[in-house]
PDB file of C-alpha atoms in Angstrom:
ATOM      1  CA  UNK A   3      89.293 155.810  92.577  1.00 94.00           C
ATOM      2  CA  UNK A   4      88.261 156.573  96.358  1.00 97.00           C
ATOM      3  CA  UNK A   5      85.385 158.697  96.538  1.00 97.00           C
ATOM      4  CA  UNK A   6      84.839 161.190  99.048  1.00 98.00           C
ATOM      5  CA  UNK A   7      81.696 162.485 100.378  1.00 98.00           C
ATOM      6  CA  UNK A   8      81.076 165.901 102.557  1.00 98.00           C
ATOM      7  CA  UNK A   9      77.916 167.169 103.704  1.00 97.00           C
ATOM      8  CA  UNK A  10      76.954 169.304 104.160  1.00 97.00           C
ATOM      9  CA  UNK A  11      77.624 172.212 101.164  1.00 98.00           C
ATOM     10  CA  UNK A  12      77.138 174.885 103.428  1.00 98.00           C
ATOM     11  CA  UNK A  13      76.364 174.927 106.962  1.00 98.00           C
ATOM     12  CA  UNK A  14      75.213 178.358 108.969  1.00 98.00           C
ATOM     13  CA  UNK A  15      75.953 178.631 112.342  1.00 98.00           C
ATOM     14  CA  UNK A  16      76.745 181.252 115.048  1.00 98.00           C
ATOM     15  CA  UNK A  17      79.805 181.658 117.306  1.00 98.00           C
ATOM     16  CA  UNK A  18      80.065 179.428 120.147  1.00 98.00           C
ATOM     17  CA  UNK A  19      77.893 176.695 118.561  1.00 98.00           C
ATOM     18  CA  UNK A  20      78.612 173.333 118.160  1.00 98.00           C
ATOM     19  CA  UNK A  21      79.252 172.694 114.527  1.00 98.00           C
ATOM     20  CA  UNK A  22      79.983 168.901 112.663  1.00 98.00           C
ATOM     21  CA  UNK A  23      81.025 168.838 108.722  1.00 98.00           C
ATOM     22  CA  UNK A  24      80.797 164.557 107.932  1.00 98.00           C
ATOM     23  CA  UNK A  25      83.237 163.055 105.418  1.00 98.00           C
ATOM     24  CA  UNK A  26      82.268 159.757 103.663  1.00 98.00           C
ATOM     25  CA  UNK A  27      84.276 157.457 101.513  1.00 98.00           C
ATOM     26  CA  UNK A  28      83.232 154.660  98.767  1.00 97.00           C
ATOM     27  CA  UNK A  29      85.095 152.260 100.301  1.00 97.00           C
ATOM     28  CA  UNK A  30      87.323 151.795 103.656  1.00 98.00           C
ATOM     29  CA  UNK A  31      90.064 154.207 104.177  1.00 98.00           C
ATOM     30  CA  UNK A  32      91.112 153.013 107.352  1.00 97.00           C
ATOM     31  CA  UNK A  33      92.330 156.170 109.001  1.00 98.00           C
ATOM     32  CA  UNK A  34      93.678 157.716 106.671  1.00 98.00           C
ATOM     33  CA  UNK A  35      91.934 161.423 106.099  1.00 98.00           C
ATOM     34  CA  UNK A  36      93.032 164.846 106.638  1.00 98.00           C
ATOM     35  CA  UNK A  37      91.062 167.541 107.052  1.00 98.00           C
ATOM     36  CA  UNK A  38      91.619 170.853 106.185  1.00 98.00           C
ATOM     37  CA  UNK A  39      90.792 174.815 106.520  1.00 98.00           C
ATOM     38  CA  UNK A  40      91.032 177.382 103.568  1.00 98.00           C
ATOM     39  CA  UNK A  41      90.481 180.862 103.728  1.00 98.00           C
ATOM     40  CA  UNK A  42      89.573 182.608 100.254  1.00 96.00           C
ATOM     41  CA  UNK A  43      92.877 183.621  98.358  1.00 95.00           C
ATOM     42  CA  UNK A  44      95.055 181.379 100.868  1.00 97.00           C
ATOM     43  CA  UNK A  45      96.115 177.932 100.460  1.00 98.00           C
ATOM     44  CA  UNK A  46      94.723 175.423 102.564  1.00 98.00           C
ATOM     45  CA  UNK A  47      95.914 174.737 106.073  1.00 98.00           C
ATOM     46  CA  UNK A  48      95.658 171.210 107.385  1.00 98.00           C
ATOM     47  CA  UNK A  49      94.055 171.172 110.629  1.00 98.00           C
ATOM     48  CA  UNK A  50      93.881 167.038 111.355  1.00 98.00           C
ATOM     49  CA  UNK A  51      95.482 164.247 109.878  1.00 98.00           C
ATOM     50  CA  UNK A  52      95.444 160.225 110.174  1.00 98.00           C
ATOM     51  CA  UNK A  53      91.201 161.253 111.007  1.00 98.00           C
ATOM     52  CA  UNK A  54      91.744 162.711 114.704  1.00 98.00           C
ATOM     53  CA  UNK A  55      95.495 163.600 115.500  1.00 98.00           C
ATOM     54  CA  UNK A  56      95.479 167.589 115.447  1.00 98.00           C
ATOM     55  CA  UNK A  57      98.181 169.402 113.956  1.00 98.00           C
ATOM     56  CA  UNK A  58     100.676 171.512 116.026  1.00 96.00           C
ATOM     57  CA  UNK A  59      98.944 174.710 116.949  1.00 96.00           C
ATOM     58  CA  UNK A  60      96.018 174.126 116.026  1.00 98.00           C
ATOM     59  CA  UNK A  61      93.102 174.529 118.149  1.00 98.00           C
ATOM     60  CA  UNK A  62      91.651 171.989 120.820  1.00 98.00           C
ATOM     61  CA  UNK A  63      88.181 173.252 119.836  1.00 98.00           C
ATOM     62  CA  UNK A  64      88.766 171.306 116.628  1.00 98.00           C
ATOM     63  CA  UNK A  65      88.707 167.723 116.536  1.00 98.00           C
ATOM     64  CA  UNK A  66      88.156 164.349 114.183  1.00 98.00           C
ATOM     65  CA  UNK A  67      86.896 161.210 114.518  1.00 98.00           C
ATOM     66  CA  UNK A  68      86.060 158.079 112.837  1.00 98.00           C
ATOM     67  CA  UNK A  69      87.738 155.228 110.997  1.00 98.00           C
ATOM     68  CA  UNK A  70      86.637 152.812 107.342  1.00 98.00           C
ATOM     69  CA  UNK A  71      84.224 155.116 106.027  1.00 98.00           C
ATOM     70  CA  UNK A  72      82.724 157.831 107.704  1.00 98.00           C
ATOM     71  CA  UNK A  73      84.573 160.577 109.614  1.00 98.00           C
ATOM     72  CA  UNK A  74      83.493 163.862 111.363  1.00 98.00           C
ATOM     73  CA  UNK A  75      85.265 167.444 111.705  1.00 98.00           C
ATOM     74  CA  UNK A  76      84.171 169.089 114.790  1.00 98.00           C
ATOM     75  CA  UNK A  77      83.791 172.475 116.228  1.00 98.00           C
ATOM     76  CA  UNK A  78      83.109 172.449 119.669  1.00 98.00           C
ATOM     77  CA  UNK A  79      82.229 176.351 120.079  1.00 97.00           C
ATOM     78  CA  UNK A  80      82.784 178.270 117.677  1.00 98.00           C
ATOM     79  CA  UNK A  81      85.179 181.475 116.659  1.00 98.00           C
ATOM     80  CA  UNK A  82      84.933 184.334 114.100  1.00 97.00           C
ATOM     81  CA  UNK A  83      88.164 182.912 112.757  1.00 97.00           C
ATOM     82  CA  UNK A  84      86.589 179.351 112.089  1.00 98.00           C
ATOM     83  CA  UNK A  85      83.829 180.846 109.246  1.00 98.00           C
ATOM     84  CA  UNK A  86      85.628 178.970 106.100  1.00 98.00           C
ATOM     85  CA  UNK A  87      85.719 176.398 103.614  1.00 98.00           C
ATOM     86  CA  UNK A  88      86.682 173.051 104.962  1.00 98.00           C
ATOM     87  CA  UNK A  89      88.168 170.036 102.695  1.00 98.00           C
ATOM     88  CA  UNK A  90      88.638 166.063 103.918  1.00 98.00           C
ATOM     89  CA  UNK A  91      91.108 164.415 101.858  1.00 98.00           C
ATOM     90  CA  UNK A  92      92.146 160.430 101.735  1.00 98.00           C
ATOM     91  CA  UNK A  93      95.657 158.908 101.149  1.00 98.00           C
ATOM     92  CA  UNK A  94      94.860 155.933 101.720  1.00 97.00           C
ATOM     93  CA  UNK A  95      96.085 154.783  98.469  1.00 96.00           C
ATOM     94  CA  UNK A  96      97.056 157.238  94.707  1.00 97.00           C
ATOM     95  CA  UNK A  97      94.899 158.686  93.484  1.00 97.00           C
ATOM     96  CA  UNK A  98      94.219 161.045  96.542  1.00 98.00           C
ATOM     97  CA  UNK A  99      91.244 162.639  96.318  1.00 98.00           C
ATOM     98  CA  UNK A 100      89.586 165.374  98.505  1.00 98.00           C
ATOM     99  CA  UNK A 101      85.688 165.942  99.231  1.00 98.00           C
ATOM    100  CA  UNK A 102      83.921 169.046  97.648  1.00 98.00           C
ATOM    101  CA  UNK A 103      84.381 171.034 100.346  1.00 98.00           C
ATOM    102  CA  UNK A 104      82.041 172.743 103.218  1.00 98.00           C
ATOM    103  CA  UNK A 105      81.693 176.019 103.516  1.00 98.00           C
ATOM    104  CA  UNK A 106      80.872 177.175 107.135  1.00 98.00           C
ATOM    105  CA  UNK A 107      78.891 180.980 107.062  1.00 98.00           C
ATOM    106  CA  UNK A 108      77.717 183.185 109.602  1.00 96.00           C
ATOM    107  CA  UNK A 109      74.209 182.716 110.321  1.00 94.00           C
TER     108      UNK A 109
ATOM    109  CA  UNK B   4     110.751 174.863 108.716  1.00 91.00           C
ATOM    110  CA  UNK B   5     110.000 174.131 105.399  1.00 94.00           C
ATOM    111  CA  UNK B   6     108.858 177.057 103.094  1.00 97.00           C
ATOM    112  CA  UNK B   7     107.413 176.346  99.655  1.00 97.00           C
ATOM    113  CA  UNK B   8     107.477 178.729  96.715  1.00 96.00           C
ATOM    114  CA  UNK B   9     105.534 178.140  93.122  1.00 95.00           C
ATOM    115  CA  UNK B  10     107.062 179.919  90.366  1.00 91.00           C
ATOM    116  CA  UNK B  11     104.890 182.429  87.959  1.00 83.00           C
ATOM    117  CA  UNK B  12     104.020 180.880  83.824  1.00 74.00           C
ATOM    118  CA  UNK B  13     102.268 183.341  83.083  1.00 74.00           C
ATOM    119  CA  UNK B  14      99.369 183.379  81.091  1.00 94.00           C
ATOM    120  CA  UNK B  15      98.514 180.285  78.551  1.00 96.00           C
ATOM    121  CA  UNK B  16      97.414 179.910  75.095  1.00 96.00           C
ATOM    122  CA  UNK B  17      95.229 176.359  74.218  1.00 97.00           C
ATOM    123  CA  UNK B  18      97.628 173.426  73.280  1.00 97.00           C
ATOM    124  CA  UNK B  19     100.799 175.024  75.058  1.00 96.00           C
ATOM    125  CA  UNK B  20     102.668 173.401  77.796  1.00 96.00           C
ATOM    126  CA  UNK B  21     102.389 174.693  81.372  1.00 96.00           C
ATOM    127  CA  UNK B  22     105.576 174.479  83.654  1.00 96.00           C
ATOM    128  CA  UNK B  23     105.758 175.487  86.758  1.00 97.00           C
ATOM    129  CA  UNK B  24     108.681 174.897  89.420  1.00 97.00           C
ATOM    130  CA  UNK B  25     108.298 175.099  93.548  1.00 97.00           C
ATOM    131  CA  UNK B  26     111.451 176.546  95.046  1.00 97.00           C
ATOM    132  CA  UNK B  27     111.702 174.668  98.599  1.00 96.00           C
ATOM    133  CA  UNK B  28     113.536 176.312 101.234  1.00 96.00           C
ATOM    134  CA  UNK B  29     114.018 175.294 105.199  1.00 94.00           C
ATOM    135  CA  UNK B  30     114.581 171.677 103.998  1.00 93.00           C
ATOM    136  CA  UNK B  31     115.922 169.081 101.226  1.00 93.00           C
ATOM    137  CA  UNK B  32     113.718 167.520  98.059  1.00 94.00           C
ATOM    138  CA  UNK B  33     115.958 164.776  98.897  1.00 93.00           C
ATOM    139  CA  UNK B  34     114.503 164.317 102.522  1.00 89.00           C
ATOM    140  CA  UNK B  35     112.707 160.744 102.966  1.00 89.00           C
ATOM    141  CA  UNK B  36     110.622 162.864 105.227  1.00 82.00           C
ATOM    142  CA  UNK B  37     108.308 164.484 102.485  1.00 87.00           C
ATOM    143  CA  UNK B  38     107.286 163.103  99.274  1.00 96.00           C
ATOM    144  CA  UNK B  39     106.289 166.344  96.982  1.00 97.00           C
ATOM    145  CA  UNK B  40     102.796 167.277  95.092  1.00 97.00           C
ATOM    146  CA  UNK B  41     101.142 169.243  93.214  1.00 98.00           C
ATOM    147  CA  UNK B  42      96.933 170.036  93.538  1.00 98.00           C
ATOM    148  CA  UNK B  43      95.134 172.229  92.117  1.00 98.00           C
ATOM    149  CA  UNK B  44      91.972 174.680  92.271  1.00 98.00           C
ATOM    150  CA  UNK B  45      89.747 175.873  89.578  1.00 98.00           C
ATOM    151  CA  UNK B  46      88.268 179.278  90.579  1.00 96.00           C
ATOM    152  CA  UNK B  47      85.709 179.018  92.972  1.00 96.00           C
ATOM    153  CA  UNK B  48      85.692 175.045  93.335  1.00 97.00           C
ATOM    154  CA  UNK B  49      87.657 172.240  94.634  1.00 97.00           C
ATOM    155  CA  UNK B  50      90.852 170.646  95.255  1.00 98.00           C
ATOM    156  CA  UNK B  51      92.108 168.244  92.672  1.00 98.00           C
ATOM    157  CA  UNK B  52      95.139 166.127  93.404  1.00 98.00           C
ATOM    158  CA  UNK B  53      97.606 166.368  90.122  1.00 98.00           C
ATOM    159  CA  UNK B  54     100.350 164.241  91.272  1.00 98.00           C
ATOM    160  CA  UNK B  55     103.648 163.573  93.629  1.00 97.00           C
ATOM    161  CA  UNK B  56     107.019 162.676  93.226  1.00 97.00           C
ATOM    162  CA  UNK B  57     108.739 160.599  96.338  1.00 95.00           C
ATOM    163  CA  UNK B  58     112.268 161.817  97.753  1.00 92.00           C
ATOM    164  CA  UNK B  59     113.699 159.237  95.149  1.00 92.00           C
ATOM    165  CA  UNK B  60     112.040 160.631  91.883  1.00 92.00           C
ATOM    166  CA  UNK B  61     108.963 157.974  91.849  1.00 95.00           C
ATOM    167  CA  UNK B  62     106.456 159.822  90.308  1.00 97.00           C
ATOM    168  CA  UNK B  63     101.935 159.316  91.080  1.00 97.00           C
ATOM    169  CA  UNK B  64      99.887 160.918  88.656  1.00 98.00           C
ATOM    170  CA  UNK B  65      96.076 161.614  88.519  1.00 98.00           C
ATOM    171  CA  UNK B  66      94.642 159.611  85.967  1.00 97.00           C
ATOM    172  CA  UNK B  67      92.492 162.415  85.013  1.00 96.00           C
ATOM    173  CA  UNK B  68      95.992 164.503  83.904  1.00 96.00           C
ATOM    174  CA  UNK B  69      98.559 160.890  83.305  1.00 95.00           C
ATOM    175  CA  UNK B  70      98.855 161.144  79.673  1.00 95.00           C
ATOM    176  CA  UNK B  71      99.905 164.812  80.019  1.00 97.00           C
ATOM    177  CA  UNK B  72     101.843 165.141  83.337  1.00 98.00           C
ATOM    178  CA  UNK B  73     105.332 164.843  84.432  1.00 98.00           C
ATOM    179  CA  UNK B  74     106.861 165.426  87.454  1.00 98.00           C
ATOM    180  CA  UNK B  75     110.230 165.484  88.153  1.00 96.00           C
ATOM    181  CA  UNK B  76     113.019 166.462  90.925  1.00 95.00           C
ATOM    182  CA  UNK B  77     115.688 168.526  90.781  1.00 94.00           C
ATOM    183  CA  UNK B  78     118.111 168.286  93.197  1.00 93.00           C
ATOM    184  CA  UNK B  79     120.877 170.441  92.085  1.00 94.00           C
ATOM    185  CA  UNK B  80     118.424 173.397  92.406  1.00 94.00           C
ATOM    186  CA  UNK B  81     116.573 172.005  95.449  1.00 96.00           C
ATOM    187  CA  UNK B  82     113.448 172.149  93.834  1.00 96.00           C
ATOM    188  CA  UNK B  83     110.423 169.946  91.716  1.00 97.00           C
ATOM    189  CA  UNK B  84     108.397 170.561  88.962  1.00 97.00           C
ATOM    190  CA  UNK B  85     105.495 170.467  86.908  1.00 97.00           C
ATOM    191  CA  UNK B  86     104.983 169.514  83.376  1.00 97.00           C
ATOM    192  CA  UNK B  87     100.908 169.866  81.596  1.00 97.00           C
ATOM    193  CA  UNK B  88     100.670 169.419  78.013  1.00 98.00           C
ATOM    194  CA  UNK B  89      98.203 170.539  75.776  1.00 97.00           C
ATOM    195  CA  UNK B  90      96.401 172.695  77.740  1.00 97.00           C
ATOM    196  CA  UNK B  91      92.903 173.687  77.780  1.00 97.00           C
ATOM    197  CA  UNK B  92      90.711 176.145  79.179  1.00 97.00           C
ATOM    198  CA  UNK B  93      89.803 173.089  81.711  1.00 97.00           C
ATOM    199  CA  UNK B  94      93.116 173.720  83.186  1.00 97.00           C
ATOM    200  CA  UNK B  95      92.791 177.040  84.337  1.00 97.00           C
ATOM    201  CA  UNK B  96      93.315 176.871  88.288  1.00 97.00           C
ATOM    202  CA  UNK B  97      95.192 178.003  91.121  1.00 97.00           C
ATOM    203  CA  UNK B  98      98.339 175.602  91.404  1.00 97.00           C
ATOM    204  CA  UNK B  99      99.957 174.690  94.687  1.00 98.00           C
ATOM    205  CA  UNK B 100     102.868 172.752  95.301  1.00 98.00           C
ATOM    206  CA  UNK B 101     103.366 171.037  98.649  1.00 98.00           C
ATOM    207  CA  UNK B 102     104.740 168.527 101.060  1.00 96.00           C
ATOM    208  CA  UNK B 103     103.379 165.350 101.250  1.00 95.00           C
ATOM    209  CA  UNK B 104     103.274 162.174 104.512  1.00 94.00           C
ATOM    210  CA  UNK B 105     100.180 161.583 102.920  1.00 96.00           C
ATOM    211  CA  UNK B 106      98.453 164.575 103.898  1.00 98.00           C
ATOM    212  CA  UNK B 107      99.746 167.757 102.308  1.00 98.00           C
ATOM    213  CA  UNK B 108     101.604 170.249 104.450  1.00 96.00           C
ATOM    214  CA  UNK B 109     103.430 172.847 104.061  1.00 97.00           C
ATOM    215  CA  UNK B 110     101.819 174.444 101.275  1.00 98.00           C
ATOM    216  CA  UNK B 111     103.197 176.992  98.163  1.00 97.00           C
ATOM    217  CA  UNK B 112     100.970 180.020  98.099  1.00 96.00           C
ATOM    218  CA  UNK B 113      99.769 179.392  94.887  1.00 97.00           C
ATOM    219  CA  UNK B 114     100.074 180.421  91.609  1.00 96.00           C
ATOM    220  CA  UNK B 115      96.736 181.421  88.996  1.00 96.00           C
ATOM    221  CA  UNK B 116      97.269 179.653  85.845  1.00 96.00           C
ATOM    222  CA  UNK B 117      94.858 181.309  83.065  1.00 96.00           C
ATOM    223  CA  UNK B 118      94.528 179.425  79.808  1.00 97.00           C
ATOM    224  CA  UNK B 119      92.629 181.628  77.262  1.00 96.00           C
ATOM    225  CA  UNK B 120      93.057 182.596  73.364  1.00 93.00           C
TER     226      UNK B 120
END
């Protein structure tokens, strides 16, 4: 199984800061991550998918990158609304797997 | 747009069998758009892929949950379910059903599965 790797845990930060949550698998993925938001008692929402196209209606402030192994989720300034948990997920081949999630607090 | 709705078991006793249906409305289980999944969430940790089922009734399972899943389509009621044997009180979780290209969306809302004596 494809392991995946977020870091970090928990990240504090402030509206309009920068913020970056990294995603690392065992082994090359190509490009094939999503990234997601969940709010606590909701279901998660994806927010990116194939590692940096961005889902209809979704903010520009949010953004992906990367390709094989490592990936990035970033917040370019950001919102009340963006304090979360935050999940990258492969399907690059069964089983899927998702990382262990960031959570992303007020500082 | 497709709308996803988990139905409610109730609550569990060790060794029964979950099962668990997702209503899908705004679209087909027979689309070769989506394939169809089910994940789950332990209270207050992760996401853990269970399995999916493609538009044509191929089924993926988790190899942590294979000798106890099933998956299956139904068509006639526009809808897919889930099958856990043997449950234990490892299994309790929130469990979402969803679309699938790969990446899951739309989502279910969820439904708390409690497995206690």
């Amino acid at each position: 199984d494809i392991q995946m790797t977020q870091s970090p845990s928990t990240l504090s930060a402030s509206v309009g800061d920068r913020v970056s949550i990294t995603c690392r698998a065992n082994e090359s993925i190509s490009s094939w991550l999503a990234w997601y938001q969940q709010k606590p008692g909701k279901a998660p929402k994806v927010l990116i998918n194939k590692a940096s196209r961005l889902e209809s209606g979704v903010p520009s402030r949010f953004s992906g990158s990367g390709s094989g192994t490592e990936f990035t989720l970033t917040i370019s300034s950001l919102q009340p609304d963006d304090f979360a948990t935050y999940y990258c997920q492969h399907y690059n081949s069964y089983p899927y797997t998702f990382g262990q999630g960031t959570k992303l607090e007020s500082k | 747009q497709v709308q996803l709705q988990e139905s409610r078991p109730g609550l569990l006793k060790p060794s029964e069998t979950l099962s668990l249906s997702c209503s899908v409305s705004g679209g087909s289980v027979s689309s070769p758009a989506y394939f169809w999944g089910w994940i789950r969430q332990p209270p207050g940790k992760g996401l853990e892929w269970i399995g999916s089922v493609s538009y044509r009734g191929k089924t993926f399972y988790n190899p942590s949950v294979k000798s106890r899943v099933t998956i299956s389509l139904d068509t006639s009621k526009n809808h897919f379910s889930l099958n856990l044997k043997s449950v234990t009180a490892a299994d309790t979780a929130m469990y979402y059903c969803a679309g699938s290209a790969g990446w899951f969306d739309p989502w279910g809302q969820g439904t708390l599965v409690i497995v206690s004596s």
